[in-house]
CSV table of C-alpha atoms in Angstrom, one decimal:
chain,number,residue,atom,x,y,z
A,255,UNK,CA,102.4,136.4,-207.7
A,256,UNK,CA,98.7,137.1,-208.9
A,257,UNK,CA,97.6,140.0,-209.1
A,258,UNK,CA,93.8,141.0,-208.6
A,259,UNK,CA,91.8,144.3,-208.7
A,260,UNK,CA,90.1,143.9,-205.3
A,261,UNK,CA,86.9,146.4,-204.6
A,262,UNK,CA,87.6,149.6,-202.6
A,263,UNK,CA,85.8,149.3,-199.2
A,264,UNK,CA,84.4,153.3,-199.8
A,265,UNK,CA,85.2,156.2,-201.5
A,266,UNK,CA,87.1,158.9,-200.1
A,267,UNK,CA,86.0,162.2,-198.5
A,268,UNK,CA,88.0,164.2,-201.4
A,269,UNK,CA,86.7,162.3,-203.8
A,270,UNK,CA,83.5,162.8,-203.0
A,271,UNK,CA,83.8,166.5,-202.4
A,272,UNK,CA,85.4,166.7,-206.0
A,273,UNK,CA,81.9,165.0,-207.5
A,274,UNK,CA,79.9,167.5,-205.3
A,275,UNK,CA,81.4,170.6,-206.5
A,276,UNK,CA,81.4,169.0,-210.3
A,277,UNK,CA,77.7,167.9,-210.0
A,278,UNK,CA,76.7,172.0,-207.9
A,279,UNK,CA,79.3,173.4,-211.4
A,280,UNK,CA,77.6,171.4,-213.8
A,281,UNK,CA,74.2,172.2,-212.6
A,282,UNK,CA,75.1,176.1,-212.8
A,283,UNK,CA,76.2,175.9,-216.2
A,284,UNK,CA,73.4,173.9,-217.7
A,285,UNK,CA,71.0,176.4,-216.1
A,286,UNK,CA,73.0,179.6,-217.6
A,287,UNK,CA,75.6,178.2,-219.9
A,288,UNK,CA,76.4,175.8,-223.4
A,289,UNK,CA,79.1,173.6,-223.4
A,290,UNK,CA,80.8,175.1,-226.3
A,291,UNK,CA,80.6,178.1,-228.7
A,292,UNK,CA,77.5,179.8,-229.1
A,293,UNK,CA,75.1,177.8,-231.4
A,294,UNK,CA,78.0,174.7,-231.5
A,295,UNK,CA,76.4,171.6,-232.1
A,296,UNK,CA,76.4,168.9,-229.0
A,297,UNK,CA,79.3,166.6,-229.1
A,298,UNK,CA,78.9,163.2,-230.7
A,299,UNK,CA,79.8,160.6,-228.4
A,300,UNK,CA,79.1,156.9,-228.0
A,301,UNK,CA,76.7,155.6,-225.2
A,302,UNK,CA,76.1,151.8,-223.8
A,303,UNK,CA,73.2,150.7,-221.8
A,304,UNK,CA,74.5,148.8,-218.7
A,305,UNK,CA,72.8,145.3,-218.4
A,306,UNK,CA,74.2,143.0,-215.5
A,307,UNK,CA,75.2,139.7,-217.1
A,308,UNK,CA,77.5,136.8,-216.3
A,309,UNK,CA,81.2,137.3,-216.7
A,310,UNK,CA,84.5,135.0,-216.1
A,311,UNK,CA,87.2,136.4,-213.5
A,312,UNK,CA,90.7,135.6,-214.6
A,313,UNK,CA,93.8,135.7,-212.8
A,314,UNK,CA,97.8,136.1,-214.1
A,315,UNK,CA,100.6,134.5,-212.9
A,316,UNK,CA,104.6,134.9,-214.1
A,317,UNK,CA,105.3,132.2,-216.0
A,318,UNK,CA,108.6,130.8,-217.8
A,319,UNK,CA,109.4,128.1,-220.3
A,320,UNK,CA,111.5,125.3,-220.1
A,321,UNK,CA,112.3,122.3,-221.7
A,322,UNK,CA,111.5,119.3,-219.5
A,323,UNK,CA,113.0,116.3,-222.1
A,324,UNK,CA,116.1,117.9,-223.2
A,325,UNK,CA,119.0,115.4,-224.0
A,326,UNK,CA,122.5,115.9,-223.6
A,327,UNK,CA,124.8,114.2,-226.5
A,328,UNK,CA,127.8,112.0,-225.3
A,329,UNK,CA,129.6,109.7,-226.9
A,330,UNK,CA,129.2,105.8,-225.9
A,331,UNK,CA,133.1,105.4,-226.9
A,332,UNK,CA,136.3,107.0,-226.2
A,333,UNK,CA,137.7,108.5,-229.8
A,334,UNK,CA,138.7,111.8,-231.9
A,335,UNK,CA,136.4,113.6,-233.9
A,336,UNK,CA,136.5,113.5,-237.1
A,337,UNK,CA,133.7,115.3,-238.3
A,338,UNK,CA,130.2,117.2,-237.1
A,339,UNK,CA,127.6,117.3,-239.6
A,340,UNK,CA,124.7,119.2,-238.3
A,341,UNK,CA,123.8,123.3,-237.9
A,342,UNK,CA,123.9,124.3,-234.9
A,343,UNK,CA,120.0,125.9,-234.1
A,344,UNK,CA,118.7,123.8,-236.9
A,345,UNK,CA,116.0,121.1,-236.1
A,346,UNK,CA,116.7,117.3,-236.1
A,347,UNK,CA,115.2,114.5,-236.2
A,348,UNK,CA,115.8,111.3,-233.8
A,349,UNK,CA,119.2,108.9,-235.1
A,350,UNK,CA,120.0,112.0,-237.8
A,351,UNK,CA,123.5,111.3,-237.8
A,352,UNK,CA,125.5,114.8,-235.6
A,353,UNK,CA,129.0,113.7,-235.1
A,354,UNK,CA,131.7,110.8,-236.6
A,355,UNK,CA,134.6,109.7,-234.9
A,356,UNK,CA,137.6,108.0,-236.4
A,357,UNK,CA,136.5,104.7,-237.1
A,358,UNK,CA,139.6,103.4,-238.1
A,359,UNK,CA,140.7,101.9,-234.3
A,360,UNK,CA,137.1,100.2,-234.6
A,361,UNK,CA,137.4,98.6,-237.8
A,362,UNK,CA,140.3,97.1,-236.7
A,363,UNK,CA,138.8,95.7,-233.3
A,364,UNK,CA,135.9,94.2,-235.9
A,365,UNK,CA,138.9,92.5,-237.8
A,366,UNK,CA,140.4,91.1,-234.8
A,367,UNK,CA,137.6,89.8,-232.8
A,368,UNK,CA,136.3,88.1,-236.2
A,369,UNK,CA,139.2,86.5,-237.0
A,370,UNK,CA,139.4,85.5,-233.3
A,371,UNK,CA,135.8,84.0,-234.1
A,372,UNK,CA,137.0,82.3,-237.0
A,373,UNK,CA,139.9,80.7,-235.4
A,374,UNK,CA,137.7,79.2,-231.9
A,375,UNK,CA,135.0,77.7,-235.0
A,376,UNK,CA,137.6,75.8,-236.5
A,377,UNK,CA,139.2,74.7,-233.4
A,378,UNK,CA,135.6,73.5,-232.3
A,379,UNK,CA,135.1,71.6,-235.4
A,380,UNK,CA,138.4,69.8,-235.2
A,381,UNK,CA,137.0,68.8,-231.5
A,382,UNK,CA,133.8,67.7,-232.6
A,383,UNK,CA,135.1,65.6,-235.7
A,384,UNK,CA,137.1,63.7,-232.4
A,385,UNK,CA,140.1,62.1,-234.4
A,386,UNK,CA,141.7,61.1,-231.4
A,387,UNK,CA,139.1,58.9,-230.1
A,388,UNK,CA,138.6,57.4,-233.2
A,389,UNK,CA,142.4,57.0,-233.3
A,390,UNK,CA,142.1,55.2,-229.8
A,391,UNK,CA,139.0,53.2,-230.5
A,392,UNK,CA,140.7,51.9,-232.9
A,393,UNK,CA,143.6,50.8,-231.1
A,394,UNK,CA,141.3,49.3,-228.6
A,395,UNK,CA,139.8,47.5,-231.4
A,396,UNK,CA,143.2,46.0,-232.8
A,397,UNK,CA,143.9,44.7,-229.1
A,398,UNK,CA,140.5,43.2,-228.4
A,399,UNK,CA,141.0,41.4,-232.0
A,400,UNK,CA,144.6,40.3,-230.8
A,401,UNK,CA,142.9,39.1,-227.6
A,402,UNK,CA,141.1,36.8,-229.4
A,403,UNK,CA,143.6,35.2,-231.4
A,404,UNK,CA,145.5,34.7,-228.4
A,405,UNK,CA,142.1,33.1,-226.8
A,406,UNK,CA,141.6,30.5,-229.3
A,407,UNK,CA,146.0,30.0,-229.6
A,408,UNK,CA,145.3,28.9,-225.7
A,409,UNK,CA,142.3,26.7,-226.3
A,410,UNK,CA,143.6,24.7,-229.3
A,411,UNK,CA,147.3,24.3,-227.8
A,412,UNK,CA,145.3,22.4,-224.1
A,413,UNK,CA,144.6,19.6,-225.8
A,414,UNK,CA,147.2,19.1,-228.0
A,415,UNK,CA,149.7,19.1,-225.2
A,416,UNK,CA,147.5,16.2,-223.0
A,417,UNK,CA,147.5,14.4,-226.3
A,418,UNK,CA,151.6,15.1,-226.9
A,419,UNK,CA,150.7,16.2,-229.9
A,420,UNK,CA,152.2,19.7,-229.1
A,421,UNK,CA,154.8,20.4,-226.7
A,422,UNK,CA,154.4,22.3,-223.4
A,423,UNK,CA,156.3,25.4,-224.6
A,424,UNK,CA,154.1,26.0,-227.2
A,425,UNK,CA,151.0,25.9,-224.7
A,426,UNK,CA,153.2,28.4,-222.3
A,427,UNK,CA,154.1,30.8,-225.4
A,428,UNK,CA,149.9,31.0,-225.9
A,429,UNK,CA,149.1,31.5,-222.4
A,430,UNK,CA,152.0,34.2,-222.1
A,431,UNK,CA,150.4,35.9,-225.1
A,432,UNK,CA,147.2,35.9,-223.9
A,433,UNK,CA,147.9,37.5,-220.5
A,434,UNK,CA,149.3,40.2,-223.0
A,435,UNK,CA,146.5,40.6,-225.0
A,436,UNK,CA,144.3,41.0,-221.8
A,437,UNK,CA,146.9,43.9,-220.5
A,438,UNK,CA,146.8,45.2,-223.9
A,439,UNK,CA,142.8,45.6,-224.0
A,440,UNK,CA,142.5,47.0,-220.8
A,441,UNK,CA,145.2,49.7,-221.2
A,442,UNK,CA,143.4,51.0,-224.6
A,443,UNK,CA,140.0,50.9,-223.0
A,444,UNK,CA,141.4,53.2,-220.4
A,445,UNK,CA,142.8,55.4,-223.1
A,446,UNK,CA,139.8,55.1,-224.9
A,447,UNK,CA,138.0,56.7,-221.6
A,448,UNK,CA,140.5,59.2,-221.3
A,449,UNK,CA,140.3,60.1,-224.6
A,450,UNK,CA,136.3,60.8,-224.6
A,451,UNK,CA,136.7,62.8,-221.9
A,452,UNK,CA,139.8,64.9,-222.9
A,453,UNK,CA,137.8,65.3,-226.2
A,454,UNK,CA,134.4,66.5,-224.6
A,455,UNK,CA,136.5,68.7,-222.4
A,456,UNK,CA,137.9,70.1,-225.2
A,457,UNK,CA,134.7,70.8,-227.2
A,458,UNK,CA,133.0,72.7,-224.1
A,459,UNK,CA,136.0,74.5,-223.6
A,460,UNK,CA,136.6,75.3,-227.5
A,461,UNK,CA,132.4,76.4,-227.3
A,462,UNK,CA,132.9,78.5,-224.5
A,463,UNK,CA,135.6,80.4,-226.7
A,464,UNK,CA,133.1,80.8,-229.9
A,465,UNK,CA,130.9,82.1,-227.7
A,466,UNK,CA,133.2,84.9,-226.3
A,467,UNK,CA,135.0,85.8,-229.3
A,468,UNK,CA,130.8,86.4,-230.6
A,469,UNK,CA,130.4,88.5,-227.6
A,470,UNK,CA,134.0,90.3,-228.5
A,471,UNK,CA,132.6,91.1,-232.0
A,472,UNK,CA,129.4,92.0,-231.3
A,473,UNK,CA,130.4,94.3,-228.9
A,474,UNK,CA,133.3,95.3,-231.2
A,475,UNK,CA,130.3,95.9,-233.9
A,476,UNK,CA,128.5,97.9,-231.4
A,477,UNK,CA,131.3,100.4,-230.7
A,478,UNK,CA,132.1,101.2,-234.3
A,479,UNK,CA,127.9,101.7,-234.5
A,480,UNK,CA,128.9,104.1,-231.6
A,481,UNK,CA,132.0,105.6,-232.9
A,482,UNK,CA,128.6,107.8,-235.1
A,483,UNK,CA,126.8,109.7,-232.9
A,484,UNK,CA,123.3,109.9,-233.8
A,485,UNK,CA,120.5,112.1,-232.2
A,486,UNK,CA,118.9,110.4,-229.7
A,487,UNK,CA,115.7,112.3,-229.9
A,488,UNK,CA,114.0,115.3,-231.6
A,489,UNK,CA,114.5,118.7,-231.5
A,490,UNK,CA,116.2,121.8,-232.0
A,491,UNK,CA,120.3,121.7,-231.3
A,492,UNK,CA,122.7,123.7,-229.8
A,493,UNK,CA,126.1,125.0,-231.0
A,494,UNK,CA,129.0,121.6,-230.5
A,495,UNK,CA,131.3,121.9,-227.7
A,496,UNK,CA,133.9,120.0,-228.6
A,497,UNK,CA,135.6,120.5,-232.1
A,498,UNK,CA,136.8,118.6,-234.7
A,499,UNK,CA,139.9,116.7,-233.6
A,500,UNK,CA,138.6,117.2,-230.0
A,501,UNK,CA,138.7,114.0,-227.8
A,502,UNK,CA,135.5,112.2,-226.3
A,503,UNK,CA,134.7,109.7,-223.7
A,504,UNK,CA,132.1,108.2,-222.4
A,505,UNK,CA,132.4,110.0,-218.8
A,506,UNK,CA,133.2,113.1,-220.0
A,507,UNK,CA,131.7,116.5,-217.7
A,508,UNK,CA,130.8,118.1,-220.9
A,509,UNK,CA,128.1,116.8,-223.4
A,510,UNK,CA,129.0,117.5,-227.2
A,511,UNK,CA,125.9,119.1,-227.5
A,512,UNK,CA,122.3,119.7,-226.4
A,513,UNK,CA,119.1,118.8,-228.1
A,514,UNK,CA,115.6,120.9,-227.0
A,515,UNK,CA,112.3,119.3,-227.7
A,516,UNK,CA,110.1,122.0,-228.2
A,517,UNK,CA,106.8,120.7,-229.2
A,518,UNK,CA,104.9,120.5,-226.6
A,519,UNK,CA,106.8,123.4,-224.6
A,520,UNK,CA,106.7,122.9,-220.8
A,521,UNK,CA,105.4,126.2,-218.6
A,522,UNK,CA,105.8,126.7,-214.8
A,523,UNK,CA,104.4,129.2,-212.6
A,524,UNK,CA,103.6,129.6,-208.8
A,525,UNK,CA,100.2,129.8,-207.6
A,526,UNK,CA,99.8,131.2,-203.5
A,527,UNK,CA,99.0,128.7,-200.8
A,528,UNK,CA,95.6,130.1,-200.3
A,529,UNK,CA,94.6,129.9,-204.3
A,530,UNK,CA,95.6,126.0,-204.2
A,531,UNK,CA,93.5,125.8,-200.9
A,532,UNK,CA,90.9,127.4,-202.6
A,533,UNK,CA,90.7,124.5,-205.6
A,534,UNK,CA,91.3,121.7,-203.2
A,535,UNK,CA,88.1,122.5,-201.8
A,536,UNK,CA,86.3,122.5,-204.6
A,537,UNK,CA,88.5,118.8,-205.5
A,538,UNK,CA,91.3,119.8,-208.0
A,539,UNK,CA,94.5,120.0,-207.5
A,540,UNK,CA,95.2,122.8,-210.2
A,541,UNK,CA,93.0,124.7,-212.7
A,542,UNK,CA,90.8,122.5,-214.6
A,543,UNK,CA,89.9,124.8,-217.7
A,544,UNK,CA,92.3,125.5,-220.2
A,545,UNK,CA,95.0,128.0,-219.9
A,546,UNK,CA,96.2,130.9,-221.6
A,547,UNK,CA,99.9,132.1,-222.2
A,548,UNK,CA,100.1,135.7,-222.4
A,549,UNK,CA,104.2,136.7,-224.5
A,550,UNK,CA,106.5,139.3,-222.8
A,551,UNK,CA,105.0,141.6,-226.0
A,552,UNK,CA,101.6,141.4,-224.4
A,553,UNK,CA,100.5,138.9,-227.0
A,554,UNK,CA,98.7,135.5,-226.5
A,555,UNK,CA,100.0,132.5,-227.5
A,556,UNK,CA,97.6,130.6,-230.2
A,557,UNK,CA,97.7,127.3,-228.6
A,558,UNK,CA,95.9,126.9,-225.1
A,559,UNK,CA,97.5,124.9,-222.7
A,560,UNK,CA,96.3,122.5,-219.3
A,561,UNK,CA,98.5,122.1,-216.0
A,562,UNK,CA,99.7,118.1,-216.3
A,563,UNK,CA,101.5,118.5,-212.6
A,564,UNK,CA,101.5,120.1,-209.7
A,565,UNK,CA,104.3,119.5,-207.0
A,566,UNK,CA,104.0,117.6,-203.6
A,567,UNK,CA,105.3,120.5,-201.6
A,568,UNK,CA,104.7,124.3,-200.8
A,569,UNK,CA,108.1,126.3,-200.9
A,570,UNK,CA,107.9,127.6,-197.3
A,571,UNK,CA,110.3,130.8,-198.5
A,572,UNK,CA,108.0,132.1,-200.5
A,573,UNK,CA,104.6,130.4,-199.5
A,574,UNK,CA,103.9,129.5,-203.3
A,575,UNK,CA,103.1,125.6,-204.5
A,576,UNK,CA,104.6,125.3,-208.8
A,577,UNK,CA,102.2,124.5,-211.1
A,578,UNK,CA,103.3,122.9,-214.8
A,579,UNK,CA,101.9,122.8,-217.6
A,580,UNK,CA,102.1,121.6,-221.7
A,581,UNK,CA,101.1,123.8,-224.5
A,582,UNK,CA,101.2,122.4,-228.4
A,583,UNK,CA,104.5,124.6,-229.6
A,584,UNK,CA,104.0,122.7,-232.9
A,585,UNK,CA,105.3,125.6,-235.3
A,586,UNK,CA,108.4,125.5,-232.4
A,587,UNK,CA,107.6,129.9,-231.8
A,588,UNK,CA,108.4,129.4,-227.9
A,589,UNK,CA,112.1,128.6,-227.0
A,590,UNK,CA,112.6,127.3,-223.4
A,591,UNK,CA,113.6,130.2,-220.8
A,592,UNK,CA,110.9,132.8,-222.4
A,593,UNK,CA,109.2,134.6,-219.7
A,594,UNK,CA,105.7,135.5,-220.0
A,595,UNK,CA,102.0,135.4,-217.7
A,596,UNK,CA,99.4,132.4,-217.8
A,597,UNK,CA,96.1,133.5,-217.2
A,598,UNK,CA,94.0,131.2,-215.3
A,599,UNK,CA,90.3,131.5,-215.1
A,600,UNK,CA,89.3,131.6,-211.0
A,601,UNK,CA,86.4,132.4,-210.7
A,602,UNK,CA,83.0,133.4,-212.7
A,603,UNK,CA,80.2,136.2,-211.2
A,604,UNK,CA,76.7,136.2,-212.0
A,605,UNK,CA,74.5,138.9,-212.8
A,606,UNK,CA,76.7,142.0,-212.6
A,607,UNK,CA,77.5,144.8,-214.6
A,608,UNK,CA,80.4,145.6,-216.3
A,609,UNK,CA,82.1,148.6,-218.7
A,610,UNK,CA,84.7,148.4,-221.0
A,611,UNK,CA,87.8,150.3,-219.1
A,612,UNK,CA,87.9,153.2,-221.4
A,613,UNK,CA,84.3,154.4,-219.6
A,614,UNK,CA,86.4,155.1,-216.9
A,615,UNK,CA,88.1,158.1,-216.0
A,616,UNK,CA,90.7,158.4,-213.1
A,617,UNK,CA,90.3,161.8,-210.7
A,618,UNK,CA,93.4,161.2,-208.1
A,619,UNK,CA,91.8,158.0,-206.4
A,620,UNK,CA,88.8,158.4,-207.6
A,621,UNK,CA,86.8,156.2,-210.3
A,622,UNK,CA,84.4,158.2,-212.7
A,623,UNK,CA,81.8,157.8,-215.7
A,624,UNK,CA,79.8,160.3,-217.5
A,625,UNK,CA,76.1,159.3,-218.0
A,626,UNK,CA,73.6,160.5,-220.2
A,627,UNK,CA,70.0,161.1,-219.1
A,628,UNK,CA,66.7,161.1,-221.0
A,629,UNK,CA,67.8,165.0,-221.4
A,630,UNK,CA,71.0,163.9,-223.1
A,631,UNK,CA,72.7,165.4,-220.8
A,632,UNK,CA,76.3,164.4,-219.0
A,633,UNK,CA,76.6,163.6,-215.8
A,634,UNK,CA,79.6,162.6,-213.5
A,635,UNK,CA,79.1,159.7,-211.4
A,636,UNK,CA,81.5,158.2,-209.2
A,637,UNK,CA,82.0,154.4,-209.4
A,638,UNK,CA,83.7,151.6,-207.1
A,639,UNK,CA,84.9,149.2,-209.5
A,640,UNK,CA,86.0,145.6,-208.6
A,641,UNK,CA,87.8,143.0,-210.5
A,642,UNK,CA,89.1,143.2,-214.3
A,643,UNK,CA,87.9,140.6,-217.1
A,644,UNK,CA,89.9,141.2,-220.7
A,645,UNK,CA,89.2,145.0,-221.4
A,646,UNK,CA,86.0,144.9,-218.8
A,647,UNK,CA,85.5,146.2,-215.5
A,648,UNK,CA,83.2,144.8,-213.1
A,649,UNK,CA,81.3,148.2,-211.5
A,650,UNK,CA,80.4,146.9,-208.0
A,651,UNK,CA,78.8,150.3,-206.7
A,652,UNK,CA,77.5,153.0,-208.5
A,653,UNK,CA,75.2,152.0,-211.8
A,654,UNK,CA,72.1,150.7,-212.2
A,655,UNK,CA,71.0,148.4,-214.9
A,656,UNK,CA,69.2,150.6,-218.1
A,657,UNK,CA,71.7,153.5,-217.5
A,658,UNK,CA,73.4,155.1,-220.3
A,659,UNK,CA,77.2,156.0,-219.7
A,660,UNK,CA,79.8,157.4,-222.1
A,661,UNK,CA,82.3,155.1,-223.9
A,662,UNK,CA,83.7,157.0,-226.0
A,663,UNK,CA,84.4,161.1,-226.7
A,664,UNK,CA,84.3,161.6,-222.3
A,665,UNK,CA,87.1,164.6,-223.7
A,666,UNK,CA,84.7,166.4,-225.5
A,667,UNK,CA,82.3,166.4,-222.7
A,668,UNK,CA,81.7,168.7,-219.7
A,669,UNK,CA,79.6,168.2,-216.8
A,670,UNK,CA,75.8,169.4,-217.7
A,671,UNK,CA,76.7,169.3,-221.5
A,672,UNK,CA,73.8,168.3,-223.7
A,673,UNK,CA,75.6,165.5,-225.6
A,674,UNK,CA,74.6,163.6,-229.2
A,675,UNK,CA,74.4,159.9,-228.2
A,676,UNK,CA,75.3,157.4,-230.7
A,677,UNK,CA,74.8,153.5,-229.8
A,678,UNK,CA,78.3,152.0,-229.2
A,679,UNK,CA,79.3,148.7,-230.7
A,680,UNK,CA,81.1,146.4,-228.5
A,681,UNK,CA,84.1,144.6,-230.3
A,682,UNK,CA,83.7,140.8,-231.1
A,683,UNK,CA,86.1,138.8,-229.6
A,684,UNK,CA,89.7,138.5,-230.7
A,685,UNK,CA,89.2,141.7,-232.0
């Protein structure tokens, strides 16, 4: 959850009393007192003049990294190990070759189904080449010339018989002959047909078997591409969990390894019901700006990052809606599971003054500053300070704009003090 320095309502009675009796002190020793030794010079501190001005209002929120395109590496083929050839941690590349199998079962399933191939070709060129109906065409074509021979026997053997010139057995030899000629034509046209169709029964059929026996080797092909594993993407590896010799399949529960894509690194982090209210109203969905990761050392991250998602539902447990979000991670410094805080700009105030947050001094719950008058004297002043911007602090009660406080050397300083003033030099940013 957020959290937000929220303005005190008041201060309290104590508090106040404290200031009283600091302000009535120091006023008593700057009427009869120094602050130091006798003839001491003042203390050399360094002094601001408070100006209001316009300031951004940021917000943190626990965040953790994760790895949203991570890849689990399986085998595509049942096999053994034979070798791994990658470090595990090391960063690879996509189809850098991680693990071998023993090819040998795959070679020979290559061999078979291509010889199988081999085998249905030349049986489908022997179909096509259809020796068999040529055999039977021809056969129909030595009874159809037969046939004739017989027809014309018949035709010259009619007359010769009404003319005596031949005798009737002759004529009933012809005519028996050509009746067998006829039965002899018709039974090799009928093969003839039979034989076309046996033989373009016999080429789809042989066709259909080339074209399996291509699927076999291809698929054959396919698994000994398989039987090396490649990477399947980019990224940084884990250790292999399954050794050399060790047995693979395709369904196996556990993955021979893991490969993390860290560039760009995924963040998620919950914002409260009421924040996500708060930027539907204004028509986002999330942040708009860009974000900032803050490390579990403190540091920030270099790269800025922008929410890409926010998820469709509120978790009613803890009344928070996750945000996620993409950061270039292009030198790969984040790992997945890091924890750390994004800060999210909310909000921005106009016009008001703020202090860096070593001006401030704690008395029990009390805020205090020291400013310096026209006298260059200290002066304790009780502040209410409201929300907290970088190393700023928003002072919502108790300065005016053109008064000088204390920054730096408050320890050397009492209440009353005269005081040296010396102009203090904000830092630039990323300083």
């Amino acid at each position: 959850m957020p959290r937000k320095t929220r303005p005190a309502l008041g201060l309290p009675y104590t508090a106040v009393a404290l200031v009283l009796v600091a302000v009535l002190f120091q006023g008593c020793r700057a009427n009869g007192e120094r602050s130091g030794p006798a003839g001491a010079p003042p203390p050399l501190v360094t002094v601001m003049v408070v100006q209001p001005r316009s300031v951004a209002i940021f917000s943190d929120f626990a965040a953790q990294t994760y790895a949203r395109n991570m890849v689990d590496v399986r085998s595509r083929v049942t096999g053994y190990v034979d070798r791994w050839l990658f470090q595990p941690g090391a960063e690879v590349a996509a189809g850098e070759v991680l693990y071998v199998l023993d090819l040998r079962p795959f070679e020979a399933a290559v061999d078979q189904a291509r010889g199988n191939l081999q085998q249905s070709e030349a049986d489908l060129d022997f179909a096509r080449k259809q020796v068999s109906l040529l055999q039977a065409q021809a056969s129909l074509a030595s009874a159809e010339a037969n046939l004739v021979k017989a027809q014309q026997d018949d035709e010259r053997l009619k007359p010769l018989v009404a003319a005596d010139a031949a005798s009737q057995q002759d004529l009933d030899a012809a005519v028996a002959a050509l009746r067998a000629a006829e039965e002899t034509v018709k039974a090799n046209k009928a093969n003839v047909e039979q034989t076309a169709l046996s033989t373009r029964t016999q080429i789809a059929s042989t066709g259909g078997r080339v074209e399996s026996n291509k699927g076999a080797l291809k698929t054959a092909e396919l698994n000994l591409e398989y039987g090396t594993i490649r990477a399947p993407i980019g990224g940084r590896i884990g250790d292999t969990l399954v050794p050399v010799g060790g047995l693979v399949t395709p369904t196996a529960a556990q993955p021979l390894s893991t490969i993390v894509p860290l560039d760009p690194i995924w963040v998620r982090f919950q914002v409260t019901e009421s924040e996500y209210l708060g930027w539907a109203k204004r028509g986002q969905r999330s942040p708009a700006g860009e974000l900032t990761l803050i490390l579990a050392d403190g540091s920030e991250f270099p790269s800025k990052g922008r929410v890409t998602d926010t998820l469709n539902q509120v978790d009613p447990k803890t009344g928070t809606l996750e945000l996620q979000a993409s950061f270039p991670n292009p030198r790969h410094t984040l790992l997945p599971g890091q924890f750390g805080r994004i800060r999210v700009q909310v909000d921005e105030r106009k016009d008001v003054i703020v202090i860096p947050q070593k001006a401030v001094q704690q008395i029990q719950s009390m805020q205090t500053v020291y400013t310096v008058g026209a006298d260059n004297k200290a002066l304790m002043r009780p502040i209410v300070t409201g929300n907290r911007t970088g190393e700023l602090w928003i002072v919502e009660q108790g300065l005016k704009p053109g008064e000088r406080i204390i920054v730096e050397g408050q320890l050397k300083v009492r209440p009353g003090a005269t005081v040296e003033p010396q102009p203090y030099r904000e830092p630039k940013p990323g300083n």
